[in-house]
């Protein structure tokens, strides 16, 4: 098992109940990101860092005709995700695979090399080599596909004490907001000839971004 997998498994075991409970409420902008996927029938959607599968259940309900895939490095989180899929009657619709977000073999795991939509929701802030994960996400985009990101923003518009307290609380969960996420995505998109749109929400609490491949 890789170091990344062991780290995420340990984190999940240590914070299992708080992890899932807290992520239910503080992930502002996630529903907006899901709505922006516009994944019609036959569209393939990969979530990188799918965790315990909460987003995949939402995706399946929002886009009943889409082909859904979930990747996570943690075996224990994937076991929880598989249980969530089974409980929601989605086991036949959602394919799960274990792999490092920076270097996963999508063809080996899922039988396809490219995806029409790739989503990363509040996961880059939990992945130390997050730039490499971002690069890999762009590499698996199909022609005309799009990468949809939502994560913690720099929080420039938040009151100082709230921003400080939030970051201290997040650090207890091994979560680090990537203040230069927007700049990194813009640079990578420019290198690859992609269009890129970045927006902040809730006074900078969250950043939403879409990088779109040309056909």
mmCIF file of C-alpha atoms in Angstrom:
data_model
loop_
_atom_site.group_PDB
_atom_site.id
_atom_site.type_symbol
_atom_site.label_atom_id
_atom_site.label_comp_id
_atom_site.label_asym_id
_atom_site.label_seq_id
_atom_site.Cartn_x
_atom_site.Cartn_y
_atom_site.Cartn_z
ATOM 1 C CA UNK A 1 0.000 0.000 0.000
ATOM 2 C CA UNK A 2 1.328 3.447 -0.882
ATOM 3 C CA UNK A 3 2.230 6.083 1.687
ATOM 4 C CA UNK A 4 -0.706 8.198 0.482
ATOM 5 C CA UNK A 5 -3.143 5.332 0.995
ATOM 6 C CA UNK A 6 -1.830 4.619 4.484
ATOM 7 C CA UNK A 7 -2.074 8.307 5.402
ATOM 8 C CA UNK A 8 -5.687 8.597 4.248
ATOM 9 C CA UNK A 9 -6.684 5.327 5.901
ATOM 10 C CA UNK A 10 -5.189 6.492 9.206
ATOM 11 C CA UNK A 11 -6.912 9.842 8.941
ATOM 12 C CA UNK A 12 -10.254 8.217 8.202
ATOM 13 C CA UNK A 13 -9.945 5.745 11.078
ATOM 14 C CA UNK A 14 -8.959 8.507 13.493
ATOM 15 C CA UNK A 15 -11.730 10.864 12.484
ATOM 16 C CA UNK A 16 -14.337 8.559 10.954
ATOM 17 C CA UNK A 17 -17.469 10.002 12.522
ATOM 18 C CA UNK A 18 -16.433 13.656 12.538
ATOM 19 C CA UNK A 19 -15.055 13.358 9.001
ATOM 20 C CA UNK A 20 -18.336 12.329 7.407
ATOM 21 C CA UNK A 21 -20.535 14.493 9.610
ATOM 22 C CA UNK A 22 -18.510 17.655 9.129
ATOM 23 C CA UNK A 23 -18.147 17.212 5.371
ATOM 24 C CA UNK A 24 -21.926 17.072 5.107
ATOM 25 C CA UNK A 25 -22.273 20.674 6.252
ATOM 26 C CA UNK A 26 -19.188 22.754 5.504
ATOM 27 C CA UNK A 27 -18.606 21.939 1.839
ATOM 28 C CA UNK A 28 -20.225 25.091 0.489
ATOM 29 C CA UNK A 29 -20.559 25.285 -3.294
ATOM 30 C CA UNK A 30 -20.498 21.528 -3.822
ATOM 31 C CA UNK A 31 -24.114 21.339 -5.000
ATOM 32 C CA UNK A 32 -23.473 24.192 -7.429
ATOM 33 C CA UNK A 33 -20.498 22.309 -8.841
ATOM 34 C CA UNK A 34 -22.604 19.170 -9.298
ATOM 35 C CA UNK A 35 -25.346 21.170 -11.033
ATOM 36 C CA UNK A 36 -22.754 22.616 -13.405
ATOM 37 C CA UNK A 37 -21.720 19.201 -14.722
ATOM 38 C CA UNK A 38 -24.721 18.943 -17.062
ATOM 39 C CA UNK A 39 -24.048 15.238 -17.452
ATOM 40 C CA UNK A 40 -26.732 13.959 -19.785
ATOM 41 C CA UNK A 41 -27.384 10.354 -20.797
ATOM 42 C CA UNK A 42 -24.221 8.516 -21.783
ATOM 43 C CA UNK A 43 -21.856 11.147 -20.382
ATOM 44 C CA UNK A 44 -18.974 9.707 -18.341
ATOM 45 C CA UNK A 45 -18.186 11.356 -15.001
ATOM 46 C CA UNK A 46 -15.144 10.606 -12.846
ATOM 47 C CA UNK A 47 -14.903 11.928 -9.304
ATOM 48 C CA UNK A 48 -11.324 12.044 -8.059
ATOM 49 C CA UNK A 49 -11.130 11.789 -4.281
ATOM 50 C CA UNK A 50 -14.624 10.348 -3.985
ATOM 51 C CA UNK A 51 -14.175 9.552 -0.274
ATOM 52 C CA UNK A 52 -17.201 7.845 1.250
ATOM 53 C CA UNK A 53 -19.350 8.265 -1.849
ATOM 54 C CA UNK A 54 -21.691 11.058 -0.770
ATOM 55 C CA UNK A 55 -21.163 13.027 -3.984
ATOM 56 C CA UNK A 56 -21.546 9.960 -6.167
ATOM 57 C CA UNK A 57 -24.990 9.308 -4.704
ATOM 58 C CA UNK A 58 -25.924 12.920 -5.458
ATOM 59 C CA UNK A 59 -24.542 12.594 -8.974
ATOM 60 C CA UNK A 60 -26.470 9.390 -9.634
ATOM 61 C CA UNK A 61 -29.715 11.021 -8.563
ATOM 62 C CA UNK A 62 -29.073 14.228 -10.508
ATOM 63 C CA UNK A 63 -27.941 12.465 -13.696
ATOM 64 C CA UNK A 64 -29.676 9.084 -13.989
ATOM 65 C CA UNK A 65 -28.310 8.402 -17.472
ATOM 66 C CA UNK A 66 -24.657 9.228 -16.805
ATOM 67 C CA UNK A 67 -21.870 6.669 -16.424
ATOM 68 C CA UNK A 68 -20.282 7.261 -13.015
ATOM 69 C CA UNK A 69 -16.815 6.430 -11.688
ATOM 70 C CA UNK A 70 -15.180 7.142 -8.347
ATOM 71 C CA UNK A 71 -11.475 7.115 -7.471
ATOM 72 C CA UNK A 72 -9.878 7.299 -4.046
ATOM 73 C CA UNK A 73 -6.535 6.266 -2.609
ATOM 74 C CA UNK A 74 -8.040 5.083 0.690
ATOM 75 C CA UNK A 75 -9.214 1.497 0.770
ATOM 76 C CA UNK A 76 -11.259 2.178 3.892
ATOM 77 C CA UNK A 77 -13.060 5.152 2.372
ATOM 78 C CA UNK A 78 -13.803 3.103 -0.736
ATOM 79 C CA UNK A 79 -15.292 0.355 1.433
ATOM 80 C CA UNK A 80 -17.617 2.973 2.921
ATOM 81 C CA UNK A 81 -18.382 4.273 -0.561
ATOM 82 C CA UNK A 82 -19.235 0.769 -1.772
ATOM 83 C CA UNK A 83 -21.591 0.337 1.176
ATOM 84 C CA UNK A 84 -23.212 3.681 0.350
ATOM 85 C CA UNK A 85 -23.699 2.625 -3.274
ATOM 86 C CA UNK A 86 -25.244 -0.655 -2.197
ATOM 87 C CA UNK A 87 -27.541 1.072 0.273
ATOM 88 C CA UNK A 88 -28.740 3.453 -2.433
ATOM 89 C CA UNK A 89 -29.172 0.665 -4.979
ATOM 90 C CA UNK A 90 -26.388 2.085 -7.153
ATOM 91 C CA UNK A 91 -23.800 -0.690 -7.133
ATOM 92 C CA UNK A 92 -24.446 -1.542 -10.771
ATOM 93 C CA UNK A 93 -24.248 2.098 -11.871
ATOM 94 C CA UNK A 94 -21.125 3.351 -10.111
ATOM 95 C CA UNK A 95 -17.656 1.866 -10.622
ATOM 96 C CA UNK A 96 -15.142 2.449 -7.825
ATOM 97 C CA UNK A 97 -11.376 2.147 -8.064
ATOM 98 C CA UNK A 98 -8.424 2.576 -5.731
ATOM 99 C CA UNK A 99 -5.615 4.730 -7.018
ATOM 100 C CA UNK A 100 -3.363 7.672 -6.285
ATOM 101 C CA UNK A 101 -4.867 10.889 -7.648
ATOM 102 C CA UNK A 102 -1.469 11.892 -9.046
ATOM 103 C CA UNK A 103 -0.772 8.763 -11.087
ATOM 104 C CA UNK A 104 -3.804 6.512 -11.467
ATOM 105 C CA UNK A 105 -4.269 4.181 -14.439
ATOM 106 C CA UNK A 106 -7.787 5.020 -15.573
ATOM 107 C CA UNK A 107 -7.801 2.433 -18.368
ATOM 108 C CA UNK A 108 -6.714 -0.325 -15.995
ATOM 109 C CA UNK A 109 -9.134 0.679 -13.262
ATOM 110 C CA UNK A 110 -12.195 1.587 -15.281
ATOM 111 C CA UNK A 111 -11.660 0.322 -18.822
ATOM 112 C CA UNK A 112 -11.450 3.837 -20.268
ATOM 113 C CA UNK A 113 -8.658 6.356 -20.595
ATOM 114 C CA UNK A 114 -10.736 9.547 -20.857
ATOM 115 C CA UNK A 115 -13.849 11.023 -19.258
ATOM 116 C CA UNK A 116 -16.319 13.661 -20.395
ATOM 117 C CA UNK A 117 -16.442 15.224 -16.931
ATOM 118 C CA UNK A 118 -13.966 15.087 -14.076
ATOM 119 C CA UNK A 119 -14.954 16.440 -10.677
ATOM 120 C CA UNK A 120 -12.799 17.167 -7.628
ATOM 121 C CA UNK A 121 -14.768 18.357 -4.618
ATOM 122 C CA UNK A 122 -12.848 19.524 -1.543
ATOM 123 C CA UNK A 123 -10.160 16.913 -2.151
ATOM 124 C CA UNK A 124 -7.193 18.941 -3.419
ATOM 125 C CA UNK A 125 -6.981 20.540 0.017
ATOM 126 C CA UNK A 126 -6.383 17.033 1.415
ATOM 127 C CA UNK A 127 -3.806 15.888 -1.166
ATOM 128 C CA UNK A 128 -0.233 17.081 -0.424
ATOM 129 C CA UNK A 129 0.963 16.833 -4.079
ATOM 130 C CA UNK A 130 -2.196 18.628 -5.231
ATOM 131 C CA UNK A 131 -0.669 20.197 -8.341
ATOM 132 C CA UNK A 132 0.250 16.754 -9.664
ATOM 133 C CA UNK A 133 -3.312 15.597 -8.977
ATOM 134 C CA UNK A 134 -4.612 18.585 -10.905
ATOM 135 C CA UNK A 135 -2.351 17.786 -13.841
ATOM 136 C CA UNK A 136 -3.502 14.158 -13.895
ATOM 137 C CA UNK A 137 -7.149 15.236 -13.806
ATOM 138 C CA UNK A 138 -6.591 17.368 -16.915
ATOM 139 C CA UNK A 139 -4.783 14.503 -18.652
ATOM 140 C CA UNK A 140 -7.824 12.216 -18.454
ATOM 141 C CA UNK A 141 -10.258 14.710 -19.981
ATOM 142 C CA UNK A 142 -11.876 13.593 -23.214
ATOM 143 C CA UNK A 143 -11.943 16.036 -26.155
ATOM 144 C CA UNK A 144 -14.645 18.570 -25.373
ATOM 145 C CA UNK A 145 -14.665 17.468 -21.739
ATOM 146 C CA UNK A 146 -14.477 19.617 -18.623
ATOM 147 C CA UNK A 147 -12.869 19.560 -15.199
ATOM 148 C CA UNK A 148 -15.030 20.892 -12.352
ATOM 149 C CA UNK A 149 -13.388 21.949 -9.098
ATOM 150 C CA UNK A 150 -14.730 23.175 -5.797
ATOM 151 C CA UNK A 151 -12.566 23.669 -2.728
ATOM 152 C CA UNK A 152 -11.673 26.119 -0.006
ATOM 153 C CA UNK A 153 -10.818 29.567 -1.290
ATOM 154 C CA UNK A 154 -8.338 32.097 0.106
ATOM 155 C CA UNK A 155 -11.113 33.638 2.204
ATOM 156 C CA UNK A 156 -10.014 37.215 1.573
ATOM 157 C CA UNK A 157 -13.482 38.581 2.295
ATOM 158 C CA UNK A 158 -14.007 36.684 5.540
ATOM 159 C CA UNK A 159 -13.589 38.343 8.939
ATOM 160 C CA UNK A 160 -10.017 37.829 10.168
ATOM 161 C CA UNK A 161 -10.841 35.892 13.352
ATOM 162 C CA UNK A 162 -13.256 33.597 11.489
ATOM 163 C CA UNK A 163 -10.692 32.888 8.755
ATOM 164 C CA UNK A 164 -7.989 32.141 11.337
ATOM 165 C CA UNK A 165 -10.278 29.889 13.345
ATOM 166 C CA UNK A 166 -11.481 28.072 10.247
ATOM 167 C CA UNK A 167 -7.964 27.316 9.117
ATOM 168 C CA UNK A 168 -6.948 26.057 12.518
ATOM 169 C CA UNK A 169 -9.977 23.790 12.602
ATOM 170 C CA UNK A 170 -9.264 22.474 9.102
ATOM 171 C CA UNK A 171 -5.643 21.788 10.019
ATOM 172 C CA UNK A 172 -6.882 19.388 12.700
ATOM 173 C CA UNK A 173 -8.319 17.307 9.848
ATOM 174 C CA UNK A 174 -5.133 17.506 7.751
ATOM 175 C CA UNK A 175 -6.876 19.931 5.388
ATOM 176 C CA UNK A 176 -4.924 22.835 3.860
ATOM 177 C CA UNK A 177 -6.659 25.372 1.598
ATOM 178 C CA UNK A 178 -4.712 25.913 -1.626
ATOM 179 C CA UNK A 179 -4.653 29.673 -1.941
ATOM 180 C CA UNK A 180 -3.010 29.530 -5.362
ATOM 181 C CA UNK A 181 -5.393 26.918 -6.771
ATOM 182 C CA UNK A 182 -6.918 29.372 -9.231
ATOM 183 C CA UNK A 183 -3.553 30.556 -10.501
ATOM 184 C CA UNK A 184 -2.310 26.979 -10.877
ATOM 185 C CA UNK A 185 -5.385 25.928 -12.846
ATOM 186 C CA UNK A 186 -5.152 28.980 -15.095
ATOM 187 C CA UNK A 187 -1.511 28.218 -15.875
ATOM 188 C CA UNK A 188 -2.142 24.540 -16.577
ATOM 189 C CA UNK A 189 -5.165 25.359 -18.713
ATOM 190 C CA UNK A 190 -3.159 27.862 -20.754
ATOM 191 C CA UNK A 191 -0.429 25.297 -21.348
ATOM 192 C CA UNK A 192 -3.002 22.838 -22.706
ATOM 193 C CA UNK A 193 -5.115 25.276 -24.691
ATOM 194 C CA UNK A 194 -8.109 24.924 -22.383
ATOM 195 C CA UNK A 195 -10.576 27.601 -21.418
ATOM 196 C CA UNK A 196 -10.774 28.320 -17.711
ATOM 197 C CA UNK A 197 -13.363 30.041 -15.527
ATOM 198 C CA UNK A 198 -12.751 30.654 -11.827
ATOM 199 C CA UNK A 199 -15.198 32.154 -9.353
ATOM 200 C CA UNK A 200 -15.268 32.650 -5.599
ATOM 201 C CA UNK A 201 -18.286 32.176 -3.353
ATOM 202 C CA UNK A 202 -19.271 33.155 0.174
ATOM 203 C CA UNK A 203 -16.741 35.998 0.540
ATOM 204 C CA UNK A 204 -13.920 33.782 -0.627
ATOM 205 C CA UNK A 205 -14.790 30.779 1.515
ATOM 206 C CA UNK A 206 -15.026 28.600 -1.588
ATOM 207 C CA UNK A 207 -13.606 28.657 -5.086
ATOM 208 C CA UNK A 208 -15.413 27.082 -8.026
ATOM 209 C CA UNK A 209 -13.584 26.503 -11.275
ATOM 210 C CA UNK A 210 -14.189 24.883 -14.636
ATOM 211 C CA UNK A 211 -11.485 24.054 -17.183
ATOM 212 C CA UNK A 212 -12.909 23.053 -20.529
ATOM 213 C CA UNK A 213 -11.216 21.153 -23.331
ATOM 214 C CA UNK A 214 -11.838 22.145 -26.912
ATOM 215 C CA UNK A 215 -13.180 19.511 -29.288
#
